[in-house]
XYZ file of C-alpha atoms in Angstrom:
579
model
C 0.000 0.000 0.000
C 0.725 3.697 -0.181
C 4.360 2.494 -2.882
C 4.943 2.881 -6.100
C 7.795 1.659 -8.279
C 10.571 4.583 -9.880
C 12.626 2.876 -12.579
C 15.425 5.190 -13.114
C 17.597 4.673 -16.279
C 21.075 6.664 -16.823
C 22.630 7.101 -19.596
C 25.492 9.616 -18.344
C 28.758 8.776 -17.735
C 28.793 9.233 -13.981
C 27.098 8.189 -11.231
C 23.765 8.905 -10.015
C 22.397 9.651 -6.434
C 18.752 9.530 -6.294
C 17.523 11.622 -3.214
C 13.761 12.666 -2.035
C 11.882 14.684 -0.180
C 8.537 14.744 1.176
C 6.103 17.716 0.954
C 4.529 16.758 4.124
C 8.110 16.630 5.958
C 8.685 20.550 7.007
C 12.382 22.103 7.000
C 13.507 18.410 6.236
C 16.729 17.378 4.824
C 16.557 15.407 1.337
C 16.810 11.886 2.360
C 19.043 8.940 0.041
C 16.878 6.697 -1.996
C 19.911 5.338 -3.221
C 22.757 5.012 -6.370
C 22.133 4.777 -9.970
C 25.382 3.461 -11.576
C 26.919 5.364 -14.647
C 25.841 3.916 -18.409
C 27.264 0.961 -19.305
C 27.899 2.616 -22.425
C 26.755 4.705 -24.927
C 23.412 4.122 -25.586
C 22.899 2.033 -22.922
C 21.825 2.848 -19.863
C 22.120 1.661 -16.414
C 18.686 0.547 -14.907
C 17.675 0.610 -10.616
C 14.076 0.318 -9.264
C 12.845 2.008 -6.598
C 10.131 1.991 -4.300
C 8.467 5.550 -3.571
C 5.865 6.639 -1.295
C 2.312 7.927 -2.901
C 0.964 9.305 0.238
C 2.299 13.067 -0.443
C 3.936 14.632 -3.177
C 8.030 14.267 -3.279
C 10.820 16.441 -4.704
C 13.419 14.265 -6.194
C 16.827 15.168 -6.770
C 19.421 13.360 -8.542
C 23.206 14.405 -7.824
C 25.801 13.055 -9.718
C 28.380 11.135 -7.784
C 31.561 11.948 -6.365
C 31.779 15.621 -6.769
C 27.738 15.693 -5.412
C 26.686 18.017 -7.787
C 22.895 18.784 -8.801
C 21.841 17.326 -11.773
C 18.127 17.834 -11.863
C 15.132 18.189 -9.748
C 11.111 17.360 -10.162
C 8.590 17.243 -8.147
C 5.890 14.872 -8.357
C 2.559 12.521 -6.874
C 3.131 9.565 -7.470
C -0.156 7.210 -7.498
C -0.340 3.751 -5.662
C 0.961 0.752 -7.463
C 1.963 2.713 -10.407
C 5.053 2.232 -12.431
C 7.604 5.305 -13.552
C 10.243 5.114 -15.115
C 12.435 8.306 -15.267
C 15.032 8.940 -18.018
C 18.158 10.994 -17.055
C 19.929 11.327 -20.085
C 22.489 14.468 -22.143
C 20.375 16.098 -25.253
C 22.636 17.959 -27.800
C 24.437 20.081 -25.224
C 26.489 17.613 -23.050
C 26.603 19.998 -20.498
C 22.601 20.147 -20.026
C 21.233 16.939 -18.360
C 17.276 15.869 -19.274
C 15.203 14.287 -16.802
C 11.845 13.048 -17.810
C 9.050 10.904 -16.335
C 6.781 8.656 -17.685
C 4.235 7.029 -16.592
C 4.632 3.475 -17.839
C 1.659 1.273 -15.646
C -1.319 4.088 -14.592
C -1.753 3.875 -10.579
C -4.866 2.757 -8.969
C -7.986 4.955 -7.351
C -7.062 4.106 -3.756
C -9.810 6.116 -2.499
C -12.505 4.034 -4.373
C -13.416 2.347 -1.031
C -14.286 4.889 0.678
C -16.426 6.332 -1.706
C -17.999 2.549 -1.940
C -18.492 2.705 1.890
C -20.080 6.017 1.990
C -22.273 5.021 -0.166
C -22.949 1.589 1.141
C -23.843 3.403 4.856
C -25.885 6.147 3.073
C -27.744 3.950 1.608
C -28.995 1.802 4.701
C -29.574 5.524 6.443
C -32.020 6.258 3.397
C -33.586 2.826 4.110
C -34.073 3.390 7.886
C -35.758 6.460 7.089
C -37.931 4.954 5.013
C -39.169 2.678 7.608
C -39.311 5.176 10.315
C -41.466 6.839 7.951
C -43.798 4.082 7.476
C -43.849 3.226 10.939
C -45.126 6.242 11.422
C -48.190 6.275 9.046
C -51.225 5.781 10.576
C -52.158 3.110 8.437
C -49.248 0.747 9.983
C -49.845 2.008 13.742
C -53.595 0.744 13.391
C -51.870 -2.685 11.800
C -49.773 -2.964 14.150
C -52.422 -1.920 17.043
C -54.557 -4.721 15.345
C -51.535 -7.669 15.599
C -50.491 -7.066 18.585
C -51.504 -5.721 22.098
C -51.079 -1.886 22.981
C -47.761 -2.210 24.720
C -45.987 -4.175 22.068
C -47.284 -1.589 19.524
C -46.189 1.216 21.637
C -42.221 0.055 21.797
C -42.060 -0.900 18.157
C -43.465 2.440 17.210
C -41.171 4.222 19.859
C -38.362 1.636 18.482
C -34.575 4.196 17.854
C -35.451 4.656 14.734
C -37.663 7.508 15.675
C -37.664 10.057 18.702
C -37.474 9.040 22.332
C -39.795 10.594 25.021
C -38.491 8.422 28.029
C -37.232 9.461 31.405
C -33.743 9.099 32.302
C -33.515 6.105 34.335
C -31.875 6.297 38.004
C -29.176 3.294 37.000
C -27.825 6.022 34.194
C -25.720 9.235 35.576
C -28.029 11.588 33.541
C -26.803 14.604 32.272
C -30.255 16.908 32.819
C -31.110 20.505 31.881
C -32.795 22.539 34.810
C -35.579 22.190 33.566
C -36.007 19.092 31.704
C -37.067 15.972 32.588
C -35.472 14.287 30.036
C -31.817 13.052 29.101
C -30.126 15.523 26.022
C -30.041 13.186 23.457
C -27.328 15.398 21.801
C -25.064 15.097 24.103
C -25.297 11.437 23.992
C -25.278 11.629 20.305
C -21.717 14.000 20.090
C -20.212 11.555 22.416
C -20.936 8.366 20.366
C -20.007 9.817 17.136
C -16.654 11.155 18.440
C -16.066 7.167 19.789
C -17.012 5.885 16.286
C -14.717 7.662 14.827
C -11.785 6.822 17.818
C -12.743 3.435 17.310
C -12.983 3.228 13.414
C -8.932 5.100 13.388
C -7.725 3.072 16.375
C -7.954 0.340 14.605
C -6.672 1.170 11.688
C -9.082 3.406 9.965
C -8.504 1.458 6.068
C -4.706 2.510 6.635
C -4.996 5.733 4.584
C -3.040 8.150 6.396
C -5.995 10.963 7.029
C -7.303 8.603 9.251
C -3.925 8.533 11.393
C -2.553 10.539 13.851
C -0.734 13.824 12.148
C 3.006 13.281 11.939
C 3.704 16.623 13.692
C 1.716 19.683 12.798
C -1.776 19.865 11.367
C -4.941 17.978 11.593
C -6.459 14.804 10.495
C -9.470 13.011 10.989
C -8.083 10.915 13.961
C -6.843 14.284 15.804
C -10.427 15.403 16.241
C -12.322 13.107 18.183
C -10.293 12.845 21.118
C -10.701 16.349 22.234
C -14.245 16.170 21.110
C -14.783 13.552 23.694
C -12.839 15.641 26.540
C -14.866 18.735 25.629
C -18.251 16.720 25.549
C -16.835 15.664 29.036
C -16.699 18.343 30.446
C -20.435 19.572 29.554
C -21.466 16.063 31.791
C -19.582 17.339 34.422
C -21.113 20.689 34.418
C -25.322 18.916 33.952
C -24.233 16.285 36.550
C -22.778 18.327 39.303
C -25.832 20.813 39.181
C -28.202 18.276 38.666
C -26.941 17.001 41.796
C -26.246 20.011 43.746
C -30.381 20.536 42.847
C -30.875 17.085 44.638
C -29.259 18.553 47.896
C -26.138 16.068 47.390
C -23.475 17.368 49.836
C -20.189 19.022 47.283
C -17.887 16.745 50.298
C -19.693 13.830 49.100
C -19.794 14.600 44.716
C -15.957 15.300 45.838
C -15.272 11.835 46.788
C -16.831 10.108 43.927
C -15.191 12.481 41.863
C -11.982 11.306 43.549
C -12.999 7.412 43.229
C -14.034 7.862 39.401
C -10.906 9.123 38.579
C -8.871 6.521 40.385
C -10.730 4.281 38.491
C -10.488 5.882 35.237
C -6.833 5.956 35.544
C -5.969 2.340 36.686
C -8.487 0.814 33.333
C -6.400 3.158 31.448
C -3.162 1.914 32.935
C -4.221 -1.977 32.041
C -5.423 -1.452 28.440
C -2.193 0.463 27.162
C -0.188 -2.189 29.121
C -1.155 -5.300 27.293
C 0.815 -8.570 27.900
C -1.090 -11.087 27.386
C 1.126 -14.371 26.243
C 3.722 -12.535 26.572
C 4.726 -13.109 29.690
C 4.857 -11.621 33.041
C 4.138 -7.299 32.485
C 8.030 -5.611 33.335
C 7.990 -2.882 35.880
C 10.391 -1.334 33.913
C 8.586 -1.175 30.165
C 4.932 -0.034 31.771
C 4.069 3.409 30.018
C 2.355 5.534 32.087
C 0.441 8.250 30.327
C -2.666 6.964 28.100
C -6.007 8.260 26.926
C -8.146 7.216 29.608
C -5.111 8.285 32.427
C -5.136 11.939 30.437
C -9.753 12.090 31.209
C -8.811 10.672 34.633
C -6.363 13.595 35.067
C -8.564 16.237 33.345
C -11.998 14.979 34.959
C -10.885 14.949 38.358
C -9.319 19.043 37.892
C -12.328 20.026 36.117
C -15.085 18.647 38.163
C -13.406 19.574 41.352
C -13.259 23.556 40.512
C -17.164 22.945 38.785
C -17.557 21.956 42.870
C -16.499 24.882 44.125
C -18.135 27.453 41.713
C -21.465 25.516 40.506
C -24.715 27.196 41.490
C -27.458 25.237 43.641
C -29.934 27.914 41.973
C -29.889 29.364 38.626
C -33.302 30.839 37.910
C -32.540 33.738 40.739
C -30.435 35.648 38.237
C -31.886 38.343 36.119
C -31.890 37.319 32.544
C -32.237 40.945 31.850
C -28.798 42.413 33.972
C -26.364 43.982 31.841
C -23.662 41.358 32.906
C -26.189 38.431 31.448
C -24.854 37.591 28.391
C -21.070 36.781 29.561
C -23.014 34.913 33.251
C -20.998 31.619 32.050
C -17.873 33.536 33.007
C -18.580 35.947 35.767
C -20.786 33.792 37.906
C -17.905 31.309 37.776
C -14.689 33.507 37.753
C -12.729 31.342 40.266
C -12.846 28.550 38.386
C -11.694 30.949 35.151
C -8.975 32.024 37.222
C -7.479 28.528 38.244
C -7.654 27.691 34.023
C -6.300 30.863 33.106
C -2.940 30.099 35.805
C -2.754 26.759 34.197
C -2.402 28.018 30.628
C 0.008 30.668 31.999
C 1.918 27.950 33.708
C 1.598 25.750 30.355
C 2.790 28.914 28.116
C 5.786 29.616 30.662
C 7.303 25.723 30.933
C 7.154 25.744 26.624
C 8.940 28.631 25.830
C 10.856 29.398 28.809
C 12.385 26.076 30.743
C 15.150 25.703 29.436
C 16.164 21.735 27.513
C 19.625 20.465 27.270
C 20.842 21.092 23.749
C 17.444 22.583 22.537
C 16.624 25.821 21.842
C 14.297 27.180 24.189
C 10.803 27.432 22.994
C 11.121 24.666 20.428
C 8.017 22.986 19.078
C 9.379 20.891 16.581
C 9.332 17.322 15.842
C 13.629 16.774 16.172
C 14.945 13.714 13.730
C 15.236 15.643 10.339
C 12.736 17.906 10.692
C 14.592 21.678 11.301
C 17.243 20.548 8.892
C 18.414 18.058 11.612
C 20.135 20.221 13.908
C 18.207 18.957 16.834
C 17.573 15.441 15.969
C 16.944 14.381 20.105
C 14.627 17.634 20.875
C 11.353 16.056 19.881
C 8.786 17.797 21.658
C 10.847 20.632 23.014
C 9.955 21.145 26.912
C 7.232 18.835 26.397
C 9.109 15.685 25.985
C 11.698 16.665 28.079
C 9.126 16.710 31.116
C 8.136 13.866 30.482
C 11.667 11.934 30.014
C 12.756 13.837 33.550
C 9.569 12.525 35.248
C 8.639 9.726 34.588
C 11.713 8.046 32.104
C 12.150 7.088 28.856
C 10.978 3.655 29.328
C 7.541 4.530 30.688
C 5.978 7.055 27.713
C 5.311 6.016 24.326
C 8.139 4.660 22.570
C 6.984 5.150 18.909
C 5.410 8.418 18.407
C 3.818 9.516 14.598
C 6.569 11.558 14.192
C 8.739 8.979 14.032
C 6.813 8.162 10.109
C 8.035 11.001 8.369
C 10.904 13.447 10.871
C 12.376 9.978 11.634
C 12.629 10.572 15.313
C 14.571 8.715 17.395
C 13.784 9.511 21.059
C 10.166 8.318 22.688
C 7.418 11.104 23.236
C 3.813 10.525 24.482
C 1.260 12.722 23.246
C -0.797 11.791 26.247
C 2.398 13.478 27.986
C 2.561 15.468 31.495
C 2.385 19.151 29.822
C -0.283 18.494 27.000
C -3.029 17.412 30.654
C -2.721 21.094 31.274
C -4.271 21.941 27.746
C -6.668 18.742 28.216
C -7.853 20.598 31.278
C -8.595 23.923 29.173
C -10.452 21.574 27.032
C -13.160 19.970 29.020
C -13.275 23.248 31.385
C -14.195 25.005 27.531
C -16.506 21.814 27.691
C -18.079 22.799 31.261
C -18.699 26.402 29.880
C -21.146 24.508 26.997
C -22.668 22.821 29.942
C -23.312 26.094 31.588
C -24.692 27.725 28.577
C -27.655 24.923 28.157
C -28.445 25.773 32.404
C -28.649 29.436 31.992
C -30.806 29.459 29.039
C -32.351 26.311 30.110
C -35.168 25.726 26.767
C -34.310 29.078 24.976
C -32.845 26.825 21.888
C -32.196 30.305 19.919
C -30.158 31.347 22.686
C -28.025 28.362 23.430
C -27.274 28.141 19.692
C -25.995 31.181 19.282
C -24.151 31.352 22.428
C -22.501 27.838 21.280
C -22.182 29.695 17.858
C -20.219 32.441 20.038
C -18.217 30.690 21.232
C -16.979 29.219 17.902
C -16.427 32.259 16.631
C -14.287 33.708 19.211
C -12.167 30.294 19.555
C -11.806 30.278 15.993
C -10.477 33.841 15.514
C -7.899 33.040 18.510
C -6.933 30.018 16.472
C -6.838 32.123 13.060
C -3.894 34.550 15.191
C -1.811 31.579 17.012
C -1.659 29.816 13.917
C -1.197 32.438 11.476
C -3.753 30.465 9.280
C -1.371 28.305 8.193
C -0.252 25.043 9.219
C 3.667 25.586 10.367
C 4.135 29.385 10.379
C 2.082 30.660 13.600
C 3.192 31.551 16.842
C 1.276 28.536 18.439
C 0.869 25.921 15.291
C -2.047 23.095 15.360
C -0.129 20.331 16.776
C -2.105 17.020 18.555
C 1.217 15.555 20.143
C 1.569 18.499 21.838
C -1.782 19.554 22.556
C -0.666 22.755 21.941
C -3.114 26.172 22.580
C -3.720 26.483 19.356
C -5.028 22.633 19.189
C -7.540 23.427 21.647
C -9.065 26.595 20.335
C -9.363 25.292 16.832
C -11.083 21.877 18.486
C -12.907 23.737 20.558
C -14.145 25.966 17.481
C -15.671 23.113 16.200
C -16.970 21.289 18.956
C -19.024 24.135 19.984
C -20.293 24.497 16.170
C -20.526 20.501 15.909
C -23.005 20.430 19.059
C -25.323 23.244 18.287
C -25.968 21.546 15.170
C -26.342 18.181 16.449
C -28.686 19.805 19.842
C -30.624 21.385 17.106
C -31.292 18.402 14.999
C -31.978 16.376 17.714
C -33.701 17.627 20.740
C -34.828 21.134 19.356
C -36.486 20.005 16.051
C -36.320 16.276 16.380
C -35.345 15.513 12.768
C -33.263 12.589 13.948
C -33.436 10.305 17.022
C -29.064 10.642 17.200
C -28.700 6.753 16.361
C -26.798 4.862 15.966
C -24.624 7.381 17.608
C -26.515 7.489 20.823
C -25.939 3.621 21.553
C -22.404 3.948 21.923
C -22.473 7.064 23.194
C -24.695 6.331 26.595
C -21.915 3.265 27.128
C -18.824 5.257 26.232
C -16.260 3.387 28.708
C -17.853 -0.062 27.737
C -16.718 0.563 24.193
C -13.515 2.051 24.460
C -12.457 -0.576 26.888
C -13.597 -3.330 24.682
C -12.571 -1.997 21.537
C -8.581 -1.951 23.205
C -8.808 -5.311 24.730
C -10.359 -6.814 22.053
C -8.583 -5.509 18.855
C -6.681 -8.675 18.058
C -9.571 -11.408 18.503
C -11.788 -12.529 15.973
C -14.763 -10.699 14.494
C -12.748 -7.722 14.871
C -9.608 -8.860 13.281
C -9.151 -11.672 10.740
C -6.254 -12.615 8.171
C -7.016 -11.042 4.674
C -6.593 -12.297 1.475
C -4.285 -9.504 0.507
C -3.386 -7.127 3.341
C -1.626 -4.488 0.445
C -5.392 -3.256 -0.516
C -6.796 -0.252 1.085
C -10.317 -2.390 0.204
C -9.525 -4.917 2.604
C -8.610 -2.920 5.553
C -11.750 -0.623 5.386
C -13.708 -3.585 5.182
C -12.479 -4.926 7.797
C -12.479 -1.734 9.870
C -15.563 -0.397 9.431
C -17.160 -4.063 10.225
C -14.957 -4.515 13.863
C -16.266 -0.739 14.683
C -20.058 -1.285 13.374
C -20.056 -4.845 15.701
C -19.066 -2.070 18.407
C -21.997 -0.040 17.601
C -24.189 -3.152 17.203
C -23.577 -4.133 20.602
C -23.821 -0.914 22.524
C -27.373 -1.120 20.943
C -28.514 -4.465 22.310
C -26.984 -3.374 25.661
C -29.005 0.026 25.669
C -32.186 -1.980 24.631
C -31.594 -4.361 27.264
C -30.606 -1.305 29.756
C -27.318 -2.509 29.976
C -24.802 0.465 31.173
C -21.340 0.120 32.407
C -20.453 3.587 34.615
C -17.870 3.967 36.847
């Protein structure tokens, strides 16, 4: 997958040293692809495959060999599984050097599948439609009222196809408006799709590389949905607290299970990234410590703890009509802003001003060859160096994306020590959703355009730090790092994401939020299960040819719908794992 084969023929009388360089690889040196001999004589020249990567466009240089001089340079796509073949060759002027490309085999449509799949998923969308339509007629509802008894006929007609009118139940930690009875469905809904997604790129997402991690800076599809799920986090935390606060739960008592929940969170987290299996006894000394579900342990536990010192008991005592109304979200909570605004000082301060061994102070880079390779073992800048002081080498991640392209050579975790403090900004951005849909409580125009606010603003700090472009800002985009800029631009769209998806689905009620909402309402259930069970049949299998993009979707997409399949028997058999 993602190759193609370069036949380079030269007919010069000198050698040839074939070099590339990657468009996606920033300030990188050119990298050796290796040494075309000189003709074998006139006429005849000398012939070396190659294999090249199609994922990005490359600049290839050819030097000729010993005195290293520059013979030509082109820059080009190249498509998977096609066949070049590149001529380097004197025209009349022996002095002038000709390099040409052909195309000799055409390359394959590698993003076929996809387009398949979309299509394939649409399609049973349209068809569930269609039946929650004619469920609906009245026709069918006196069938059905005819066949069966009244209760039957009242759960196939309420079936998740269509909208839900139940009550939260007690065994569910419900995430309740003031003044609703009933469990936002959109919430639920943002959650699930933003685990879909983690689960569908976790395990491999059809191996095309916008469904990986981004090598350094920049965004893919599997950069989003992990903040997604922090921010939508943090809204829970901001409905559950006040929901309970309403209740008359003691704050000493939503403290401690706070405290519990996150002790929890973090030792799951610390056995699923810590597989052994039949390996062998686990080795104190390999057991990384940072992880996903360690980084919400971390952020959950700050988060909800300052929501328990700032959340209101009563919220419908404030007048809607005070000059200070429209930013209440942030005065009414100001201590909490505070403690966030410290952190990202604290977080700005250690990146640009603690000074790394042999690294230039306020380095964001990726190290390896990236920055022309003169700091090959600064990956990560303060960043990794935190987390190499505190907690080893042999305890964070030891292959980090940037090790694809930059060629790193030193371990960094992206779920590192530094980046919690921006996870924290995240889901406390999160809490300030949640505190948008108390204050307005059913006033759908407001929330929306509060949420739409919010975007906004986020997005024009993003636009600044980043410069609008993807390695030239003050702050760039960067998921490893969880850098600022990461979180204002996620944030940006979460907030723009979930006033769609609220207004969809519990203001007009266009669409029920399945299947999203199964997997959403069990969120820990399915991100456990999807680690521990990655390597076990139905969710892996041998393929007939594991070089085909069209196998690996396949087989993706079908491990993360069986995920989505059984959230949705557990939900209808009220089935909820919480911790």
């Amino acid at each position: 997958m993602d190759e193609a084969i370069l036949t380079v023929s030269n007919e010069l009388q000198s050698d040839m040293v074939v070099s590339w360089l990657s468009d996606h690889c920033y300030q990188c040196l050119f990298q050796p692809l290796g040494e075309v001999p000189a003709a074998l004589e006139p006429g005849i020249p000398s012939v070396v495959d190659f294999t090249v990567g199609t994922q990005h466009p490359l600049t290839l240089q050819l030097n000729s060999s010993p005195v290293n001089l520059e013979q030509c340079r082109l820059h080009f796509h190249f498509g998977e599984h096609g066949k070049y073949s590149l001529w380097v060759k004197n025209l009349n002027d022996p002095s002038e050097v000709n390099c040409s490309l052909v195309t000799e085999t055409e390359p394959v449509n590698s993003y076929l599948p996809i387009l398949f799949a979309f299509l394939g998923f649409t399609g049973l969308a349209v068809l569930a439609a269609i039946g929650n339509s004619i469920m609906r007629l009245q026709v069918v509802k006196n069938l059905l009222l005819h066949w069966g008894n009244a209760m039957e006929t009242d759960r196939l007609i309420n079936s998740e196809l269509g909208p839900s009118h139940r009550l939260v139940e007690s065994s569910v930690e419900a995430a309740m408006p003031a003044t609703a009875g009933r469990r936002l469905r959109s919430l639920d809904t943002f959650r699930g799709f933003s685990l879909v997604i983690m689960v569908f790129v976790n395990y491999g997402g059809g191996r095309y590389w916008f469904f990986r991690h981004e090598s350094w800076n920049g965004l893919t599809v599997a950069d989003l949905v992990f903040p997604w799920f922090v921010f939508i986090m943090g809204t829970s935390i901001a409905l559950s607290i006040s929901g309970s606060l309403r209740r008359g739960v003691f704050r000493s008592h939503l403290l401690g299970k706070v405290l519990w929940r996150s002790v929890q969170l973090f030792l799951i987290g610390l056995i699923v990234i810590n597989p052994n299996y039949c390996q062998g006894p686990l080795s104190w000394d390999s057991l990384r410590i940072p992880g996903v579900l360690q980084r919400l342990a971390f952020s959950y536990l700050v988060v909800s703890s300052l929501d328990l010192l700032v959340a209101r008991v009563r919220l419908d005592n404030f007048p809607m009509d005070a000059w200070w109304y429209p930013v209440c979200e942030c005065l009414l909570y100001w201590p909490a802003w505070l403690c966030v605004v410290f952190l990202e000082a604290l977080w700005l301060y250690l990146t640009f001003l603690l000074p790394v061994p042999a690294c230039p102070n306020g380095y964001l880079g990726p190290g390896g060859i990236g920055d022309f390779g003169q700091y090959p073992n600064c990956t990560g800048g303060a960043a990794g160096f935190i987390d190499r002081w505190l907690l080893g080498e042999s305890h964070i991640y030891q292959t980090p994306s940037s090790r694809v392209v930059f060629q790193t050579k030193v371990p960094f975790d992206p779920e590192g020590t530094l980046g919690s403090i921006n996870s924290i900004l995240m889901a406390f951005l999160g809490v300030q959703a949640g505190k948008i849909l108390l204050h307005y409580r059913d006033l759908h125009s407001k929330i929306i355009s509060r949420f739409l606010i919010w975007g906004f603003i986020l997005g024009a700090l993003s636009a600044i730090l980043t410069k609008c472009s993807k390695d030239h800002g003050f702050i760039p985009i960067n998921k490893n790092l969880w850098s600022l800029s990461y979180v204002t631009t996620l944030s940006c769209f979460a907030f723009v994401l979930l006033g769609v998806v609220y207004y969809i689905v519990d203001v007009k009620r266009w669409w029920s939020g399945a299947p999203f909402y199964y997997p959403g309402m069990n969120s820990i259930l399915v991100y456990v299960g999807h680690e521990v069970f990655e390597e076990y049949f139905p969710f892996r299998w041998r393929m007939a040819n594991s070089q085909l993009h069209a196998e690996h979707l396949a087989q993706n997409l079908v491990a993360t719908s069986i995920w989505v399949f059984i959230s949705f028997v557990l939900y209808r058999k009220k089935i909820f794992w919480k911790i």
